[in-house]
Short mmCIF file of C-alpha atoms in Angstrom, two decimals:
data_model
loop_
_atom_site.label_atom_id
_atom_site.label_comp_id
_atom_site.label_asym_id
_atom_site.label_seq_id
_atom_site.Cartn_x
_atom_site.Cartn_y
_atom_site.Cartn_z
CA MET A 189 181.88 195.18 223.83
CA PRO A 190 184.35 193.40 225.78
CA LYS A 191 185.66 189.62 225.14
CA SER A 192 183.67 187.53 227.22
CA ASN A 193 185.77 184.79 229.13
CA PRO A 194 184.36 181.60 227.42
CA ILE A 195 185.05 179.55 230.87
CA ALA A 196 182.90 181.81 232.66
CA VAL A 197 180.11 181.91 230.17
CA PHE A 198 180.59 178.08 230.16
CA ALA A 199 179.99 177.56 233.59
CA THR A 200 177.29 180.21 233.75
CA ALA A 201 175.76 177.75 230.85
CA CYS A 202 175.97 174.63 233.14
CA VAL A 203 173.85 176.27 235.83
CA VAL A 204 171.63 177.10 233.50
CA GLY A 205 171.27 173.87 232.20
CA VAL A 206 170.66 172.61 235.55
CA ALA A 207 167.63 174.73 235.50
CA SER A 208 166.71 173.74 232.23
CA GLY A 209 166.57 169.82 232.81
CA LEU A 210 164.75 170.53 236.37
CA PHE A 211 161.91 172.45 235.34
CA GLY A 212 161.54 171.61 231.31
CA VAL A 213 162.68 175.04 229.81
CA GLY A 214 164.60 176.45 227.52
CA GLY A 215 167.00 178.18 229.89
CA GLY A 216 166.54 181.31 228.17
CA VAL A 217 164.84 182.90 230.77
CA LEU A 218 167.87 182.59 232.90
CA LEU A 219 170.57 182.88 230.20
CA VAL A 220 169.69 186.27 229.20
CA PRO A 221 169.73 188.04 232.79
CA LEU A 222 173.03 186.37 233.66
CA LEU A 223 174.25 187.18 230.32
CA VAL A 224 173.45 190.91 230.80
CA LEU A 225 174.60 190.88 234.68
CA LEU A 226 177.37 188.65 234.99
CA HIS A 227 178.95 188.74 231.53
CA HIS A 228 178.03 192.83 230.68
CA TYR A 229 176.25 192.17 227.36
CA SER A 230 173.59 194.75 226.27
CA GLN A 231 169.86 193.34 226.16
CA HIS A 232 169.74 192.71 222.50
CA ARG A 233 173.11 190.73 222.40
CA ALA A 234 172.26 188.35 225.24
CA GLN A 235 168.93 187.92 223.25
CA GLY A 236 170.41 187.10 220.10
CA THR A 237 173.12 184.87 221.89
CA SER A 238 170.40 183.43 224.40
CA LEU A 239 168.63 182.06 220.94
CA VAL A 240 171.93 180.72 219.61
CA ALA A 241 172.26 178.44 222.35
CA LEU A 242 168.68 177.48 221.84
CA VAL A 243 169.14 176.29 218.21
CA PRO A 244 170.91 173.15 219.02
CA PRO A 245 168.71 170.10 220.66
CA THR A 246 170.54 171.61 224.68
CA GLY A 247 167.48 170.04 226.59
CA LEU A 248 167.99 166.14 224.52
CA LEU A 249 169.33 164.74 227.46
CA ALA A 250 166.90 166.26 229.74
CA PHE A 251 163.86 165.34 227.41
CA ILE A 252 165.26 161.37 227.19
CA THR A 253 164.88 161.20 230.79
CA TYR A 254 161.51 162.64 230.96
CA TYR A 255 160.53 160.42 227.58
CA ARG A 256 161.88 157.26 229.62
CA ALA A 257 159.50 158.52 232.64
CA HIS A 258 156.57 158.11 230.57
CA GLU A 259 156.06 162.32 230.93
CA VAL A 260 155.77 163.29 227.36
CA ASP A 261 152.81 164.34 225.52
CA VAL A 262 154.21 164.12 221.84
CA ARG A 263 151.18 164.76 220.14
CA THR A 264 150.17 168.24 221.78
CA GLY A 265 154.05 169.17 221.31
CA LEU A 266 153.88 168.61 217.67
CA LEU A 267 150.57 170.84 217.85
CA ILE A 268 152.57 173.84 219.86
CA ILE A 269 155.89 173.74 217.70
CA PRO A 270 154.95 175.42 214.04
CA GLY A 271 153.17 178.23 215.83
CA VAL A 272 156.58 178.79 218.03
CA LEU A 273 158.54 179.24 215.11
CA ILE A 274 156.27 181.46 213.44
CA GLY A 275 155.52 183.71 216.05
CA GLY A 276 159.25 184.07 216.98
CA ILE A 277 159.80 185.28 213.50
CA LEU A 278 157.09 187.83 214.41
CA GLY A 279 158.25 188.28 217.53
CA GLY A 280 161.97 188.92 216.88
CA ARG A 281 160.97 191.67 214.75
CA LEU A 282 159.04 193.37 217.27
CA ALA A 283 162.18 193.39 219.58
CA VAL A 284 164.37 195.13 217.39
CA ARG A 285 162.36 198.00 216.87
CA LEU A 286 161.25 197.93 220.35
CA SER A 287 162.96 199.25 223.71
CA ALA A 288 164.15 196.00 225.06
CA GLY A 289 164.14 197.29 228.47
CA LEU A 290 160.33 198.34 228.81
CA LEU A 291 159.48 194.53 227.30
CA ARG A 292 161.60 192.87 229.82
CA ARG A 293 160.02 194.68 232.81
CA VAL A 294 156.61 193.89 231.70
CA PHE A 295 157.56 190.07 231.18
CA ALA A 296 159.35 190.21 234.46
CA CYS A 297 155.72 191.36 236.48
CA ILE A 298 154.17 188.87 234.22
CA LEU A 299 156.38 186.07 235.48
CA PHE A 300 156.65 186.90 239.18
CA VAL A 301 153.20 186.72 239.16
CA LEU A 302 152.76 183.38 237.23
CA GLY A 303 155.79 182.04 239.98
CA THR A 304 153.83 183.15 243.15
CA TRP A 305 151.06 181.64 242.09
CA GLU A 306 152.44 178.20 241.00
CA PHE A 307 154.51 178.45 244.43
CA LEU A 308 151.49 178.78 246.43
CA SER A 309 148.87 176.55 244.32
CA PRO A 310 150.51 173.00 245.63
CA LEU A 311 150.35 174.34 249.39
CA VAL A 312 146.81 175.78 248.98
CA HIS A 313 145.57 172.60 247.17
CA SER A 314 147.39 170.40 250.10
CA THR A 315 145.46 172.92 252.96
CA ALA A 316 141.93 172.48 251.39
CA HIS A 317 143.14 168.65 251.59
CA ALA A 318 143.96 168.73 255.07
CA ALA A 319 140.90 170.54 255.89
CA ARG A 320 138.34 168.09 254.73
CA MET B 224 142.17 170.88 225.23
CA HIS B 225 140.77 171.36 221.34
CA TRP B 226 143.52 171.61 219.01
CA ALA B 227 143.00 174.88 217.82
CA PHE B 228 143.74 176.29 221.40
CA VAL B 229 147.00 174.66 221.60
CA VAL B 230 148.18 175.76 217.63
CA ALA B 231 146.88 179.07 218.88
CA LEU B 232 149.27 179.04 222.33
CA GLY B 233 152.19 177.77 220.25
CA PHE B 234 151.67 180.97 218.18
CA ALA B 235 151.72 183.64 221.27
CA VAL B 236 154.43 181.50 222.79
CA GLY B 237 156.84 182.28 219.40
CA ILE B 238 156.23 185.49 219.74
CA LEU B 239 157.67 186.08 223.21
CA VAL B 240 160.29 183.56 222.31
CA GLY B 241 161.18 186.20 219.61
CA VAL B 242 160.57 189.32 221.73
CA MET B 243 162.71 187.98 224.70
CA GLY B 244 165.18 185.59 223.26
CA ILE B 245 163.81 182.98 225.06
CA GLY B 246 162.79 179.16 224.37
CA GLY B 247 159.32 179.81 225.77
CA GLY B 248 158.96 176.71 227.98
CA ILE B 249 158.62 179.02 231.18
CA ILE B 250 155.19 180.07 229.42
CA VAL B 251 154.21 176.34 227.59
CA VAL B 252 154.97 174.56 231.08
CA PRO B 253 152.07 176.66 232.87
CA ALA B 254 149.78 176.93 230.22
CA LEU B 255 149.79 173.31 230.03
CA VAL B 256 149.32 172.89 233.54
CA HIS B 257 146.40 174.98 234.15
CA ILE B 258 144.84 175.22 231.10
CA SER B 259 144.86 171.43 229.79
CA GLY B 260 145.17 170.09 233.38
CA MET B 261 148.21 168.25 232.49
CA ASP B 262 150.69 166.91 235.33
CA GLN B 263 153.78 169.19 236.08
CA HIS B 264 156.45 166.21 235.22
CA LEU B 265 154.33 165.93 231.94
CA ALA B 266 153.81 169.07 231.21
CA GLN B 267 157.66 169.78 231.82
CA GLY B 268 158.63 166.68 229.51
CA THR B 269 156.42 167.92 226.80
CA SER B 270 157.81 171.45 226.91
CA LEU B 271 161.30 170.03 226.66
CA PHE B 272 160.09 167.62 223.60
CA ILE B 273 159.11 171.18 222.03
CA LEU B 274 162.50 173.00 222.52
CA LEU B 275 164.35 169.70 220.76
CA PRO B 276 163.71 171.25 216.64
CA PRO B 277 165.27 175.01 216.62
CA VAL B 278 162.13 176.87 217.35
CA GLY B 279 164.02 180.26 218.33
CA LEU B 280 165.33 179.82 214.45
CA GLY B 281 163.25 182.39 212.90
CA ALA B 282 163.62 184.81 215.61
CA LEU B 283 167.50 184.34 215.74
CA SER B 284 167.50 184.97 211.80
CA VAL B 285 166.18 188.48 212.49
CA TYR B 286 168.63 189.22 215.62
CA TRP B 287 171.46 188.02 213.30
CA LYS B 288 171.09 190.48 210.39
CA LYS B 289 170.85 193.40 213.01
CA GLY B 290 174.56 192.11 214.50
CA GLU B 291 172.97 191.45 218.10
CA VAL B 292 174.46 187.43 218.08
CA ASP B 293 177.88 186.31 220.12
CA LEU B 294 178.20 183.10 218.31
CA ARG B 295 180.89 181.95 220.25
CA SER B 296 179.28 182.49 223.77
CA GLY B 297 175.97 180.94 222.16
CA ILE B 298 177.77 177.63 220.87
CA VAL B 299 179.71 177.40 224.29
CA CYS B 300 176.58 177.91 226.56
CA ALA B 301 174.75 174.96 224.25
CA PHE B 302 177.60 172.87 225.41
CA GLY B 303 176.88 173.64 229.16
CA MET B 304 173.31 173.61 228.65
CA LEU B 305 173.09 170.28 227.37
CA ALA B 306 175.49 168.64 230.46
CA GLY B 307 173.58 170.58 233.01
CA GLY B 308 170.52 169.51 231.73
CA TYR B 309 170.94 165.86 231.95
CA LEU B 310 171.44 166.63 235.74
CA GLY B 311 168.74 168.71 236.09
CA GLY B 312 166.63 165.98 234.30
CA ARG B 313 167.42 163.48 236.57
CA ILE B 314 166.24 165.26 239.92
CA ALA B 315 163.27 166.24 238.11
CA VAL B 316 161.68 163.04 237.50
CA ASP B 317 162.07 161.50 241.20
CA MET B 318 160.64 164.69 242.48
CA ASN B 319 157.31 164.51 244.01
CA SER B 320 154.91 166.54 241.15
CA SER B 321 153.39 169.11 243.65
CA ARG B 322 157.04 169.85 244.74
CA LEU B 323 158.58 170.03 241.54
CA GLY B 324 155.46 172.61 240.60
CA SER B 325 156.57 175.09 244.26
CA ALA B 326 159.74 174.90 242.87
CA PHE B 327 159.24 176.11 239.19
CA GLY B 328 157.02 178.89 240.59
CA LEU B 329 160.37 179.77 242.85
CA PHE B 330 161.83 179.18 239.33
CA LEU B 331 159.71 181.87 237.97
CA MET B 332 160.37 184.38 240.49
CA PHE B 333 163.73 184.47 240.86
CA SER B 334 163.94 184.47 236.46
CA ALA B 335 161.59 187.59 236.87
CA ILE B 336 164.14 189.55 240.02
CA LEU B 337 166.79 189.00 237.57
CA LEU B 338 165.03 190.02 234.52
CA TRP B 339 163.81 193.10 236.56
CA ARG B 340 166.96 194.42 237.54
CA ARG B 341 168.74 197.30 234.71
CA SER B 342 171.79 195.70 233.07
CA ASN B 343 175.05 197.09 233.90
CA PRO B 344 176.72 199.43 232.67
CA PRO B 345 173.18 201.36 231.48
CA ALA B 346 174.70 203.07 228.26
CA SER B 347 175.07 199.83 226.63
CA THR B 348 171.34 198.65 227.08
CA GLY B 349 169.14 198.21 224.13
CA GLY B 350 166.73 200.89 225.52
CA VAL B 351 167.65 203.65 223.13
CA ARG B 352 167.29 201.58 219.93
CA ALA B 353 164.00 202.30 219.16
#
């Protein structure tokens, strides 16, 4: 495992952070592939490292911005948290046994379909409105 | 949305968190928008709220035991993401909600393409671990 350059890793993380705040996600989904592609991590090591980055509340500043704009549903959030924590342990046990390559591709397919849907639905919606 | 469904959603997201080593917001946001009918901004804000506690800690402990963690880089990344997150959040709250939804879709597609690509060099991937 070659030593990664901390400055390059920091720069990558800053870009990931912008996406994280912009889209309200943790950023791991971008951080994992970037660690693999740009910094030559193995898939499992990239995933483990991404989980370290997600332990401190890295989205705190982004969260405060949304909270001030009244764009947070605290009750729904509180209901989701325990499941994520427990499910995470099961998923982690599964991942260290499984081939990460196949899982990654299955997940990539799901994301792509979801992304296409998300991208197109406002357009379809506005066209439907315009037609009326 | 029924509370039991929300708890089940969290559990499903958690499995993904552990398997993929991600935060899970990428699934939480579309689920809240399309299943519970939340506005794009509200779903994103709620997702960021969920990510405040260390929800990936359980998964991390499993990776840690297998020695699959670069602690130093992880800490460096946390600082970078904190700083970048502020900027991204400021941009997002001023955006139109449907345009933000489309941008989110593009982000998912882009992430999907990056994830799909075989890591380099292939010999160092975890593919033969099983």
